[in-house]
C-alpha cells in the first residue's frame, strides 16, 4: 500500500532558529496518525510544509507515492487532496459561514455569485457535523467552538484524502468532539488518512492508530498506539518522566478579596443572578459545559462586557468596572479564552505584548525605556520558560502554547489582587501545563485571589480549592475540591 504522505530528512529553520532537523513522517491510507510533542517541537511547521504554507529548506516529500520536485503551494497542496485545519483559526471574521467554507471556490451562476445555492451547499456540510448554524451568519458572531467547527467543515468540504487536524478539539465541547470523532472514523473507513495533533492526550486512545513524537525539532520515534501507553508517550515528548500532574499547594486562606453580588449579563447565552466570594490565597474554579455562562461571568467582572445588574466589591469596597482599564486599575486581571482575538497583539513583538498593560511601569512622561522594557520581557521569558529566539520575536511566530504563556505573562508584571484565567491550559503541552499551574500556585502563595475557568475536570479537581458549577447562566453548586468528584460536578453542570 502506497503511503499517502512520506516525508524524510526534512529541515527547516526560521532566520537561524532550527524548527525541524532531519524529521521523518509517513501516513498510510485509512489511518489516524497522531503527531505529538511539546510546544514549539515543530508539529505545526511540519504540517505547514506538507500543506504548502511554508517551504522546506531541504528534504524529500512523496505524496500518494509521487516525489515532489517543487515545494507545494497552498493551491497545489489542495489540488493534491491535502486539507489542513489550522491550529490558529484561519477564517475571515466578516464573511459569512458559507462564504468562509467556499472561499475561492464560490458558487456562481453565469459568473455571478449564487448566494442561495452556496448557503444551501454549506448547510449540507454543516449537517454532516450535526451543526445547526445559519450559513448566512458572519463568522465573527459565532463562539470560538463553532468557529472551529466551521473551519473543520471547510476542510471536509474540499474532499481531501489527506486531512491534517492541528489541535482541532482545543475549543470544542464534549458533544462536538464526539461528532468530530465520528467524522474521523468515517474518513478512516473511506481509506483517507488523518494526521492528528493534540495536547489532549487522554482523547487519543479513541481514534489513533500510530503516534510520531517530535522533540525540539527532532524526530524521536513512531509507535503503534496499541503497543504504548501515555506515560511512555509523555516521557518521549518531554525527555523525562513526569510524576506530579497537578501540583496543588496548601495555603491558609486570607481575607475576602472579591465579592460578586447578583451579577447578570445579557451577553452570550446570558448570566443570571450570579453571586460568589473569592478569598486571598485561594483558587476558585468555574466548572460547567460550553455555554454555561462561565466566560460571560468573567468577562462581565473584568469589564470586557457590560453587566446588566449586580455589584462588585474589591477588598470590601464597591467598585464600578465599565471597561477592562477600570479592572486593571483596581488590580483585577484576566487572561482571556480567545488569545488571538482578545489576549494578544500578534503583529507586535513579545516584549511589546508583555509590557503593553504596564507601560506606566516602563515609561516616564510618555517615553518608553526600551532597555528596561526588554529586561522585564527577558525576565518573563526565563520565568515562564517561553520558547523564543529573542524577546523581539513577533508573537504570531511563536508556537501556540508559547503564545498562551505570553497572555499569562503580561499580568505577572503588575501588582494584582485578583487574577482570572479563562481556559489557561488550552493548547498547552503536559510539561508547560505544570508551569502554568505553578504560576497559579505562586499567585496563591502571594495572597492573590485566583479564579479559573476550565473544561477539564481533572484539572479543576487537581488545582482548585473551591469549585463553582454553572449551568444555563446560573450557579448550580458550590463544592469543596477535596470533597467532590467528576460525577457530582457533571450532575450539577447538566442540571436544568
Ligand atoms: N513563521 C515563523 N517565524 C519564526 N519562527 C517560527 C515560525 N513558525 C514557527 N517558528 C518557530 O519554530 C518552532 C516550532 O514551532 P511550531 O509552531 O511548529 O511548534 P508546535 O510543535 O506546533 O508547537 P505548539 O504545540 O505550541 O503549537 C518554534 O520555536 C517557533 O517559534
Ligand atoms: Mg502548533
Short mmCIF file of C-alpha atoms and ligand atoms in Angstrom, two decimals:
data_model
loop_
_atom_site.label_atom_id
_atom_site.label_comp_id
_atom_site.label_asym_id
_atom_site.label_seq_id
_atom_site.Cartn_x
_atom_site.Cartn_y
_atom_site.Cartn_z
CA UNK A 1 0.00 0.00 0.00
CA UNK A 2 1.47 3.34 -1.02
CA UNK A 3 1.86 5.91 1.70
CA UNK A 4 -0.36 8.96 1.35
CA UNK A 5 2.46 11.07 2.73
CA UNK A 6 6.08 10.16 3.15
CA UNK A 7 8.44 12.86 4.37
CA UNK A 8 12.12 12.23 5.01
CA UNK A 9 15.10 14.29 6.10
CA UNK A 10 13.03 17.45 6.38
CA UNK A 11 14.89 20.52 7.59
CA UNK A 12 13.50 23.96 8.24
CA UNK A 13 14.81 26.97 10.07
CA UNK A 14 13.48 30.47 10.57
CA UNK A 15 16.17 33.12 10.49
CA UNK A 16 18.62 30.94 12.34
CA UNK A 17 16.13 29.16 14.60
CA UNK A 18 16.01 25.47 13.77
CA UNK A 19 12.38 24.35 13.76
CA UNK A 20 12.86 20.94 12.10
CA UNK A 21 16.00 18.88 11.84
CA UNK A 22 16.13 15.69 9.76
CA UNK A 23 12.49 14.86 10.51
CA UNK A 24 10.60 11.91 9.03
CA UNK A 25 6.91 11.14 8.97
CA UNK A 26 4.60 8.89 7.00
CA UNK A 27 0.85 8.49 6.70
CA UNK A 28 -0.90 5.36 5.44
CA UNK A 29 -4.34 5.17 3.85
CA UNK A 30 -7.06 4.52 6.42
CA UNK A 31 -5.02 5.52 9.43
CA UNK A 32 -5.21 8.21 12.05
CA UNK A 33 -1.65 9.18 12.87
CA UNK A 34 -1.04 11.41 15.88
CA UNK A 35 1.84 13.88 15.75
CA UNK A 36 2.88 14.76 19.28
CA UNK A 37 5.43 16.93 21.01
CA UNK A 38 5.80 19.82 23.40
CA UNK A 39 5.01 23.42 22.48
CA UNK A 40 7.49 24.52 19.85
CA UNK A 41 8.50 20.96 18.95
CA UNK A 42 7.83 21.66 15.27
CA UNK A 43 4.49 19.94 14.69
CA UNK A 44 2.68 22.83 13.03
CA UNK A 45 5.76 23.71 11.00
CA UNK A 46 5.95 20.19 9.53
CA UNK A 47 2.24 20.26 8.72
CA UNK A 48 2.52 23.69 7.12
CA UNK A 49 5.28 22.34 4.88
CA UNK A 50 3.15 19.37 3.88
CA UNK A 51 0.20 21.66 3.11
CA UNK A 52 2.23 24.22 1.16
CA UNK A 53 2.09 27.09 3.65
CA UNK A 54 5.85 27.01 4.31
CA UNK A 55 8.64 25.87 2.03
CA UNK A 56 11.19 23.46 3.44
CA UNK A 57 14.93 24.14 3.45
CA UNK A 58 15.67 20.58 2.37
CA UNK A 59 14.19 17.07 2.47
CA UNK A 60 12.18 14.62 0.37
CA UNK A 61 8.43 14.53 0.30
CA UNK A 62 6.29 11.98 -1.52
CA UNK A 63 2.55 12.50 -1.81
CA UNK A 64 0.48 9.48 -2.93
CA UNK A 65 3.76 7.77 -3.87
CA UNK A 66 4.92 10.60 -6.14
CA UNK A 67 8.06 12.50 -5.31
CA UNK A 68 7.61 16.25 -5.21
CA UNK A 69 10.16 18.11 -7.26
CA UNK A 70 8.83 21.51 -6.30
CA UNK A 71 7.64 22.82 -3.00
CA UNK A 72 3.91 22.80 -2.68
CA UNK A 73 1.81 25.95 -2.56
CA UNK A 74 -1.48 26.05 -0.66
CA UNK A 75 -3.27 25.75 -4.02
CA UNK A 76 -1.23 22.82 -5.33
CA UNK A 77 -1.49 21.04 -1.98
CA UNK A 78 -5.25 21.43 -2.12
CA UNK A 79 -5.29 20.11 -5.68
CA UNK A 80 -3.35 17.04 -4.49
CA UNK A 81 -6.02 16.31 -1.89
CA UNK A 82 -4.32 17.78 1.15
CA UNK A 83 -6.57 19.65 3.56
CA UNK A 84 -5.50 21.34 6.76
CA UNK A 85 -7.45 22.56 9.74
CA UNK A 86 -5.16 25.17 11.24
CA UNK A 87 -4.39 25.46 14.92
CA UNK A 88 -4.97 29.19 14.99
CA UNK A 89 -8.30 29.74 13.30
CA UNK A 90 -7.95 30.94 9.78
CA UNK A 91 -11.38 32.26 8.97
CA UNK A 92 -12.38 35.67 7.63
CA UNK A 93 -14.41 37.06 10.53
CA UNK A 94 -16.55 39.43 8.46
CA UNK A 95 -17.56 36.87 5.86
CA UNK A 96 -20.46 34.53 6.42
CA UNK A 97 -20.12 30.86 7.34
CA UNK A 98 -20.90 29.82 3.76
CA UNK A 99 -18.52 32.41 2.28
CA UNK A 100 -15.77 31.08 4.51
CA UNK A 101 -16.42 27.45 3.65
CA UNK A 102 -16.37 28.13 -0.09
CA UNK A 103 -13.78 30.89 -0.12
CA UNK A 104 -12.13 30.95 -3.55
CA UNK A 105 -14.49 28.19 -4.72
CA UNK A 106 -17.64 30.31 -4.78
CA UNK A 107 -20.86 29.06 -6.31
CA UNK A 108 -21.65 31.16 -9.33
CA UNK A 109 -24.34 31.25 -11.96
CA UNK A 110 -23.10 32.77 -15.21
CA UNK A 111 -20.28 34.46 -13.36
CA UNK A 112 -22.47 35.93 -10.61
CA UNK A 113 -22.36 34.73 -7.03
CA UNK A 114 -25.27 32.45 -6.26
CA UNK A 115 -25.54 33.02 -2.53
CA UNK A 116 -28.69 30.95 -2.12
CA UNK A 117 -27.08 27.89 -3.69
CA UNK A 118 -23.89 28.45 -1.72
CA UNK A 119 -25.79 28.67 1.56
CA UNK A 120 -27.69 25.53 0.67
CA UNK A 121 -24.46 23.61 -0.04
CA UNK A 122 -22.90 24.92 3.17
CA UNK A 123 -25.92 23.73 5.12
CA UNK A 124 -25.34 20.24 3.75
CA UNK A 125 -21.79 20.12 5.08
CA UNK A 126 -22.79 21.69 8.39
CA UNK A 127 -25.33 18.94 8.76
CA UNK A 128 -22.75 16.16 8.44
CA UNK A 129 -21.15 17.67 11.55
CA UNK A 130 -24.52 17.93 13.28
CA UNK A 131 -24.21 21.71 13.27
CA UNK A 132 -27.25 23.88 13.49
CA UNK A 133 -25.68 27.12 12.27
CA UNK A 134 -27.15 29.62 9.85
CA UNK A 135 -24.76 29.66 6.86
CA UNK A 136 -25.57 33.34 6.26
CA UNK A 137 -24.26 34.50 9.65
CA UNK A 138 -20.89 36.31 9.76
CA UNK A 139 -18.31 34.07 11.38
CA UNK A 140 -17.30 36.71 13.95
CA UNK A 141 -20.70 36.35 15.59
CA UNK A 142 -20.05 32.69 16.45
CA UNK A 143 -18.36 31.49 19.64
CA UNK A 144 -14.89 30.00 19.24
CA UNK A 145 -16.10 26.42 19.37
CA UNK A 146 -18.49 26.97 16.47
CA UNK A 147 -15.81 28.81 14.51
CA UNK A 148 -13.57 25.82 14.94
CA UNK A 149 -16.35 23.57 13.65
CA UNK A 150 -16.76 25.83 10.60
CA UNK A 151 -13.03 25.53 9.95
CA UNK A 152 -13.38 21.74 10.12
CA UNK A 153 -16.38 21.88 7.79
CA UNK A 154 -14.43 23.96 5.31
CA UNK A 155 -11.64 21.40 5.09
CA UNK A 156 -14.02 18.45 4.86
CA UNK A 157 -15.90 20.14 2.02
CA UNK A 158 -12.72 20.10 -0.06
CA UNK A 159 -12.92 16.32 -0.29
CA UNK A 160 -9.29 15.87 0.64
CA UNK A 161 -7.84 12.40 1.17
CA UNK A 162 -5.06 13.66 3.44
CA UNK A 163 -6.58 15.60 6.28
CA UNK A 164 -4.40 17.43 8.77
CA UNK A 165 -6.03 18.46 12.04
CA UNK A 166 -3.87 20.77 14.12
CA UNK A 167 -5.42 20.91 17.61
CA UNK A 168 -8.98 20.56 16.29
CA UNK A 169 -10.60 19.89 19.65
CA UNK A 170 -8.95 22.57 21.80
CA UNK A 171 -12.09 24.71 21.84
CA UNK A 172 -14.76 22.08 21.31
CA UNK A 173 -17.41 20.84 23.72
CA UNK A 174 -17.70 17.12 24.56
CA UNK A 175 -20.57 16.71 22.15
CA UNK A 176 -18.75 18.45 19.32
CA UNK A 177 -15.72 16.25 19.97
CA UNK A 178 -17.97 13.20 19.71
CA UNK A 179 -19.29 14.44 16.35
CA UNK A 180 -15.76 15.12 15.12
CA UNK A 181 -14.59 11.65 16.17
CA UNK A 182 -17.47 10.09 14.23
CA UNK A 183 -16.36 12.01 11.15
CA UNK A 184 -12.77 10.88 11.70
CA UNK A 185 -13.95 7.25 11.88
CA UNK A 186 -15.86 7.79 8.65
CA UNK A 187 -12.83 9.29 6.87
CA UNK A 188 -10.76 6.33 8.06
CA UNK A 189 -13.32 3.88 6.67
CA UNK A 190 -13.16 5.61 3.32
CA UNK A 191 -9.41 4.92 3.26
CA UNK A 192 -8.43 8.53 3.83
CA UNK A 193 -5.57 9.46 6.14
CA UNK A 194 -5.81 11.80 9.10
CA UNK A 195 -2.88 13.50 10.80
CA UNK A 196 -3.98 14.45 14.25
CA UNK A 197 -2.19 16.94 16.52
CA UNK A 198 -3.40 17.39 20.09
CA UNK A 199 -2.24 18.16 23.60
CA UNK A 200 -5.29 16.41 25.00
CA UNK A 201 -3.54 13.10 25.27
CA UNK A 202 -6.45 11.37 27.02
CA UNK A 203 -8.58 11.57 23.88
CA UNK A 204 -6.04 9.87 21.62
CA UNK A 205 -6.97 6.31 22.58
CA UNK A 206 -10.37 6.80 20.99
CA UNK A 207 -9.13 7.38 17.46
CA UNK A 208 -5.40 6.97 16.98
CA UNK A 209 -3.59 4.12 15.21
CA UNK A 210 0.02 5.31 15.34
CA UNK A 211 1.94 8.14 17.01
CA UNK A 212 5.03 10.03 15.94
CA UNK A 213 6.83 12.13 18.51
CA UNK A 214 8.99 15.21 17.87
CA UNK A 215 11.13 16.93 20.47
CA UNK A 216 12.97 20.22 19.89
CA UNK A 217 12.51 19.87 16.14
CA UNK A 218 13.93 16.36 16.04
CA UNK A 219 12.27 13.07 15.19
CA UNK A 220 12.14 10.83 18.26
CA UNK A 221 10.06 7.77 17.39
CA UNK A 222 6.95 6.30 15.74
CA UNK A 223 4.92 3.72 17.62
CA UNK A 224 1.77 1.66 17.30
CA UNK A 225 -0.63 3.26 19.72
CA UNK A 226 -1.85 -0.10 20.99
CA UNK A 227 1.70 -1.06 21.94
CA UNK A 228 2.46 2.02 24.05
CA UNK A 229 0.90 4.00 26.89
CA UNK A 230 0.58 7.63 27.97
CA UNK A 231 3.46 7.70 30.49
CA UNK A 232 5.76 6.32 27.78
CA UNK A 233 4.49 8.84 25.21
CA UNK A 234 4.95 11.70 27.70
CA UNK A 235 8.47 10.65 28.56
CA UNK A 236 9.40 10.66 24.85
CA UNK A 237 7.79 14.09 24.43
CA UNK A 238 9.38 15.69 27.45
CA UNK A 239 12.62 13.73 27.57
CA UNK A 240 12.00 12.71 31.17
CA UNK A 241 9.25 11.11 33.20
CA UNK A 242 6.68 13.48 34.69
CA UNK A 243 5.47 12.49 38.10
CA UNK A 244 3.17 15.13 39.51
CA UNK A 245 0.35 16.17 37.23
CA UNK A 246 -1.38 18.72 39.47
CA UNK A 247 0.99 20.42 41.94
CA UNK A 248 -1.61 21.53 44.47
CA UNK A 249 -0.33 23.64 47.38
CA UNK A 250 -2.00 24.27 50.71
CA UNK A 251 -2.12 27.95 51.66
CA UNK A 252 -4.02 29.44 54.54
CA UNK A 253 -6.96 31.33 53.13
CA UNK A 254 -6.78 35.09 53.76
CA UNK A 255 -9.41 37.84 53.78
CA UNK A 256 -12.22 38.10 51.30
CA UNK A 257 -10.85 39.96 48.27
CA UNK A 258 -13.69 39.85 45.76
CA UNK A 259 -17.40 39.77 46.30
CA UNK A 260 -19.77 39.46 43.37
CA UNK A 261 -23.44 40.03 44.12
CA UNK A 262 -26.37 39.17 41.85
CA UNK A 263 -24.43 39.63 38.65
CA UNK A 264 -26.40 39.43 35.43
CA UNK A 265 -25.16 39.90 31.91
CA UNK A 266 -27.08 39.79 28.64
CA UNK A 267 -24.08 38.71 26.59
CA UNK A 268 -23.65 35.27 25.02
CA UNK A 269 -26.16 32.82 26.44
CA UNK A 270 -26.52 35.14 29.44
CA UNK A 271 -25.55 35.24 33.11
CA UNK A 272 -28.33 35.28 35.68
CA UNK A 273 -28.02 36.38 39.25
CA UNK A 274 -24.55 35.03 39.97
CA UNK A 275 -23.12 35.63 43.44
CA UNK A 276 -19.88 34.38 44.95
CA UNK A 277 -16.90 35.34 47.09
CA UNK A 278 -13.21 34.91 46.45
CA UNK A 279 -10.59 34.93 49.19
CA UNK A 280 -6.93 35.85 49.14
CA UNK A 281 -4.72 32.79 48.77
CA UNK A 282 -7.35 30.57 47.24
CA UNK A 283 -8.01 29.13 43.81
CA UNK A 284 -11.65 29.13 42.76
CA UNK A 285 -12.60 27.15 39.64
CA UNK A 286 -15.60 27.60 37.40
CA UNK A 287 -16.86 24.30 36.03
CA UNK A 288 -19.64 23.71 33.55
CA UNK A 289 -20.34 22.78 29.97
CA UNK A 290 -19.70 25.05 26.99
CA UNK A 291 -22.25 27.84 27.03
CA UNK A 292 -22.91 27.59 30.79
CA UNK A 293 -22.00 31.26 31.20
CA UNK A 294 -18.56 30.89 32.78
CA UNK A 295 -16.73 33.02 30.21
CA UNK A 296 -19.56 35.57 30.23
CA UNK A 297 -19.25 35.81 34.02
CA UNK A 298 -15.53 36.53 33.95
CA UNK A 299 -15.95 38.90 31.02
CA UNK A 300 -18.51 40.90 32.98
CA UNK A 301 -16.31 41.02 36.08
CA UNK A 302 -13.26 42.12 34.14
CA UNK A 303 -15.09 44.81 32.20
CA UNK A 304 -14.93 43.13 28.79
CA UNK A 305 -18.75 43.00 28.69
CA UNK A 306 -21.17 45.40 30.34
CA UNK A 307 -23.22 43.81 33.08
CA UNK A 308 -26.93 44.48 33.24
CA UNK A 309 -27.22 44.17 37.02
CA UNK A 310 -25.12 43.35 40.02
CA UNK A 311 -22.44 44.66 42.30
CA UNK A 312 -18.71 44.04 42.62
CA UNK A 313 -16.74 44.67 45.79
CA UNK A 314 -12.96 44.55 45.99
CA UNK A 315 -11.50 44.36 49.50
CA UNK A 316 -14.93 45.24 50.80
CA UNK A 317 -15.33 48.41 48.70
CA UNK A 318 -17.85 48.68 45.88
CA UNK A 319 -16.13 49.27 42.52
CA UNK A 320 -17.54 50.25 39.17
CA UNK A 321 -15.96 48.35 36.30
CA UNK A 322 -17.12 49.72 32.96
CA UNK A 323 -14.16 48.65 30.86
CA UNK A 324 -11.06 46.45 31.16
CA UNK A 325 -8.95 49.52 32.02
CA UNK A 326 -11.03 50.02 35.17
CA UNK A 327 -10.43 46.40 36.18
CA UNK A 328 -6.70 46.78 35.56
CA UNK A 329 -6.61 49.94 37.68
CA UNK A 330 -8.24 48.06 40.55
CA UNK A 331 -5.77 45.17 40.25
CA UNK A 332 -8.14 42.69 38.65
CA UNK A 333 -6.62 40.96 35.63
CA UNK A 334 -7.95 38.46 33.15
CA UNK A 335 -6.20 36.12 30.72
CA UNK A 336 -8.98 35.56 28.16
CA UNK A 337 -10.17 32.46 26.40
CA UNK A 338 -9.62 33.57 22.81
CA UNK A 339 -5.96 34.55 22.93
CA UNK A 340 -5.60 35.59 19.33
CA UNK A 341 -8.58 37.94 19.39
CA UNK A 342 -8.66 39.23 22.97
CA UNK A 343 -5.35 38.35 24.58
CA UNK A 344 -2.56 39.34 22.20
CA UNK A 345 -1.47 41.77 19.55
CA UNK A 346 0.02 39.13 17.29
CA UNK A 347 1.66 41.64 14.97
CA UNK A 348 3.65 43.11 17.85
CA UNK A 349 6.70 41.62 19.48
CA UNK A 350 6.82 39.52 22.60
CA UNK A 351 8.30 42.45 24.55
CA UNK A 352 5.60 44.85 23.38
CA UNK A 353 2.87 42.39 24.32
CA UNK A 354 4.25 41.72 27.76
CA UNK A 355 4.70 45.39 28.65
CA UNK A 356 1.60 46.74 26.89
CA UNK A 357 -0.61 46.78 30.01
CA UNK A 358 2.32 48.03 32.10
CA UNK A 359 3.54 50.98 30.06
CA UNK A 360 3.21 53.12 33.18
CA UNK A 361 5.95 50.99 34.74
CA UNK A 362 8.36 51.12 31.79
CA UNK A 363 7.88 54.75 30.73
CA UNK A 364 8.19 58.29 32.03
CA UNK A 365 6.44 61.30 30.51
CA UNK A 366 5.35 59.24 27.55
CA UNK A 367 8.80 57.92 26.71
CA UNK A 368 9.28 54.16 26.84
CA UNK A 369 12.61 52.96 28.23
CA UNK A 370 13.35 50.26 25.69
CA UNK A 371 16.16 48.70 27.71
CA UNK A 372 14.03 48.39 30.79
CA UNK A 373 11.21 47.02 28.70
CA UNK A 374 13.43 44.35 27.16
CA UNK A 375 14.87 43.45 30.55
CA UNK A 376 11.41 42.89 32.01
CA UNK A 377 10.46 40.80 28.99
CA UNK A 378 13.61 38.69 29.25
CA UNK A 379 12.90 38.02 32.92
CA UNK A 380 9.41 36.88 31.98
CA UNK A 381 10.72 34.60 29.23
CA UNK A 382 13.09 32.94 31.72
CA UNK A 383 10.49 32.73 34.44
CA UNK A 384 7.84 31.11 32.23
CA UNK A 385 10.33 29.20 30.05
CA UNK A 386 8.83 30.78 26.92
CA UNK A 387 10.48 29.26 23.88
CA UNK A 388 11.58 32.04 21.54
CA UNK A 389 14.79 33.01 19.79
CA UNK A 390 14.55 36.53 21.26
CA UNK A 391 12.21 38.91 23.02
CA UNK A 392 11.93 40.84 19.74
CA UNK A 393 10.15 37.92 18.04
CA UNK A 394 6.67 38.72 16.69
CA UNK A 395 4.07 36.91 18.74
CA UNK A 396 2.44 35.45 15.63
CA UNK A 397 5.64 33.47 15.01
CA UNK A 398 5.58 31.79 18.42
CA UNK A 399 4.11 28.32 18.69
CA UNK A 400 0.54 28.19 20.01
CA UNK A 401 1.45 27.13 23.52
CA UNK A 402 4.11 29.78 23.86
CA UNK A 403 1.61 32.42 22.78
CA UNK A 404 -0.55 31.33 25.68
CA UNK A 405 2.33 31.86 28.10
CA UNK A 406 2.64 35.45 26.85
CA UNK A 407 -1.06 36.02 27.57
CA UNK A 408 -0.48 34.91 31.14
CA UNK A 409 2.93 36.53 31.45
CA UNK A 410 1.90 40.12 30.86
CA UNK A 411 -0.12 40.22 34.09
CA UNK A 412 2.69 38.94 36.25
CA UNK A 413 4.45 42.32 35.95
CA UNK A 414 1.77 44.11 37.92
CA UNK A 415 0.53 44.02 41.49
CA UNK A 416 -2.63 42.03 41.38
CA UNK A 417 -5.49 41.49 43.78
CA UNK A 418 -7.36 39.06 41.60
CA UNK A 419 -6.16 37.12 38.55
CA UNK A 420 -8.65 35.32 36.35
CA UNK A 421 -7.65 32.67 33.84
CA UNK A 422 -10.12 31.51 31.20
CA UNK A 423 -9.08 28.08 29.91
CA UNK A 424 -5.42 28.75 30.75
CA UNK A 425 -4.02 25.43 29.58
CA UNK A 426 -5.77 25.16 26.23
CA UNK A 427 -3.25 24.02 23.64
CA UNK A 428 -0.51 23.75 26.23
CA UNK A 429 1.75 20.70 26.45
CA UNK A 430 1.93 18.48 29.51
CA UNK A 431 5.11 19.96 30.93
CA UNK A 432 4.07 23.59 30.32
CA UNK A 433 0.70 22.92 31.94
CA UNK A 434 2.57 22.26 35.14
CA UNK A 435 4.40 25.58 34.68
CA UNK A 436 1.07 27.40 34.36
CA UNK A 437 -0.19 25.59 37.50
CA UNK A 438 2.95 26.70 39.28
CA UNK A 439 2.20 30.30 38.28
CA UNK A 440 -1.27 29.93 39.77
CA UNK A 441 0.24 28.49 42.95
CA UNK A 442 2.75 31.31 43.14
CA UNK A 443 -0.04 33.90 42.94
CA UNK A 444 -1.94 31.97 45.59
CA UNK A 445 1.09 31.91 47.90
CA UNK A 446 1.42 35.67 47.44
CA UNK A 447 -2.08 36.14 48.79
CA UNK A 448 -3.76 36.87 45.47
CA UNK A 449 -7.24 35.59 44.71
CA UNK A 450 -7.10 33.27 41.70
CA UNK A 451 -10.05 32.24 39.56
CA UNK A 452 -10.03 29.97 36.57
CA UNK A 453 -12.49 28.61 34.06
CA UNK A 454 -11.74 25.18 32.71
CA UNK A 455 -13.43 22.46 30.74
CA UNK A 456 -11.10 19.80 32.03
CA UNK A 457 -12.48 18.32 35.21
CA UNK A 458 -9.27 16.56 36.31
CA UNK A 459 -7.52 19.95 36.19
CA UNK A 460 -10.31 21.56 38.22
CA UNK A 461 -10.25 18.81 40.82
CA UNK A 462 -6.47 18.83 40.92
CA UNK A 463 -5.84 22.57 41.21
CA UNK A 464 -8.86 24.31 42.76
CA UNK A 465 -9.70 24.78 46.42
CA UNK A 466 -13.32 25.55 45.74
CA UNK A 467 -15.48 24.91 42.69
CA UNK A 468 -18.50 26.81 41.40
CA UNK A 469 -20.54 24.82 38.93
CA UNK A 470 -22.59 26.74 36.39
CA UNK A 471 -25.42 25.70 34.13
CA UNK A 472 -27.55 27.90 31.86
CA UNK A 473 -26.10 31.12 33.22
CA UNK A 474 -26.66 30.26 36.88
CA UNK A 475 -24.53 28.89 39.68
CA UNK A 476 -25.92 25.44 40.47
CA UNK A 477 -23.45 24.32 43.13
CA UNK A 478 -20.51 25.36 45.24
CA UNK A 479 -18.26 22.44 46.10
CA UNK A 480 -15.04 21.87 48.01
CA UNK A 481 -12.50 20.35 45.64
CA UNK A 482 -11.41 17.79 48.21
CA UNK A 483 -14.95 16.54 48.84
CA UNK A 484 -16.27 16.07 45.34
CA UNK A 485 -15.70 14.14 42.12
CA UNK A 486 -16.31 14.35 38.37
CA UNK A 487 -19.72 12.70 38.56
CA UNK A 488 -21.04 15.17 41.11
CA UNK A 489 -19.74 18.15 39.13
CA UNK A 490 -21.30 16.83 35.93
CA UNK A 491 -24.60 16.30 37.71
CA UNK A 492 -24.75 20.00 38.63
CA UNK A 493 -23.37 21.06 35.24
CA UNK A 494 -26.29 19.42 33.46
CA UNK A 495 -28.99 20.43 35.91
CA UNK A 496 -31.63 22.46 34.17
N1 LIG B 1 6.91 31.91 10.90
C1 LIG B 1 7.83 31.69 11.85
N2 LIG B 1 8.86 32.54 12.06
C2 LIG B 1 9.79 32.31 13.01
N3 LIG B 1 9.79 31.23 13.83
C3 LIG B 1 8.80 30.33 13.67
C4 LIG B 1 7.76 30.50 12.69
N4 LIG B 1 6.92 29.46 12.76
C5 LIG B 1 7.38 28.67 13.75
N5 LIG B 1 8.53 29.17 14.29
C6 LIG B 1 9.34 28.56 15.37
O1 LIG B 1 9.53 27.20 15.06
C7 LIG B 1 9.46 26.38 16.22
C8 LIG B 1 8.41 25.30 16.03
O2 LIG B 1 7.13 25.89 16.06
P1 LIG B 1 5.78 25.11 15.76
O3 LIG B 1 4.71 26.13 15.65
O4 LIG B 1 5.97 24.18 14.63
O5 LIG B 1 5.60 24.27 17.13
P2 LIG B 1 4.42 23.28 17.56
O6 LIG B 1 5.03 21.95 17.79
O7 LIG B 1 3.31 23.36 16.61
O8 LIG B 1 4.01 23.88 19.00
P3 LIG B 1 2.55 24.08 19.71
O9 LIG B 1 2.21 22.78 20.36
O10 LIG B 1 2.80 25.12 20.75
O11 LIG B 1 1.58 24.50 18.68
C9 LIG B 1 9.17 27.32 17.37
O12 LIG B 1 10.38 27.61 18.02
C10 LIG B 1 8.60 28.56 16.70
O13 LIG B 1 8.85 29.72 17.46
MG1 LIG B 2 1.42 24.10 16.73
#
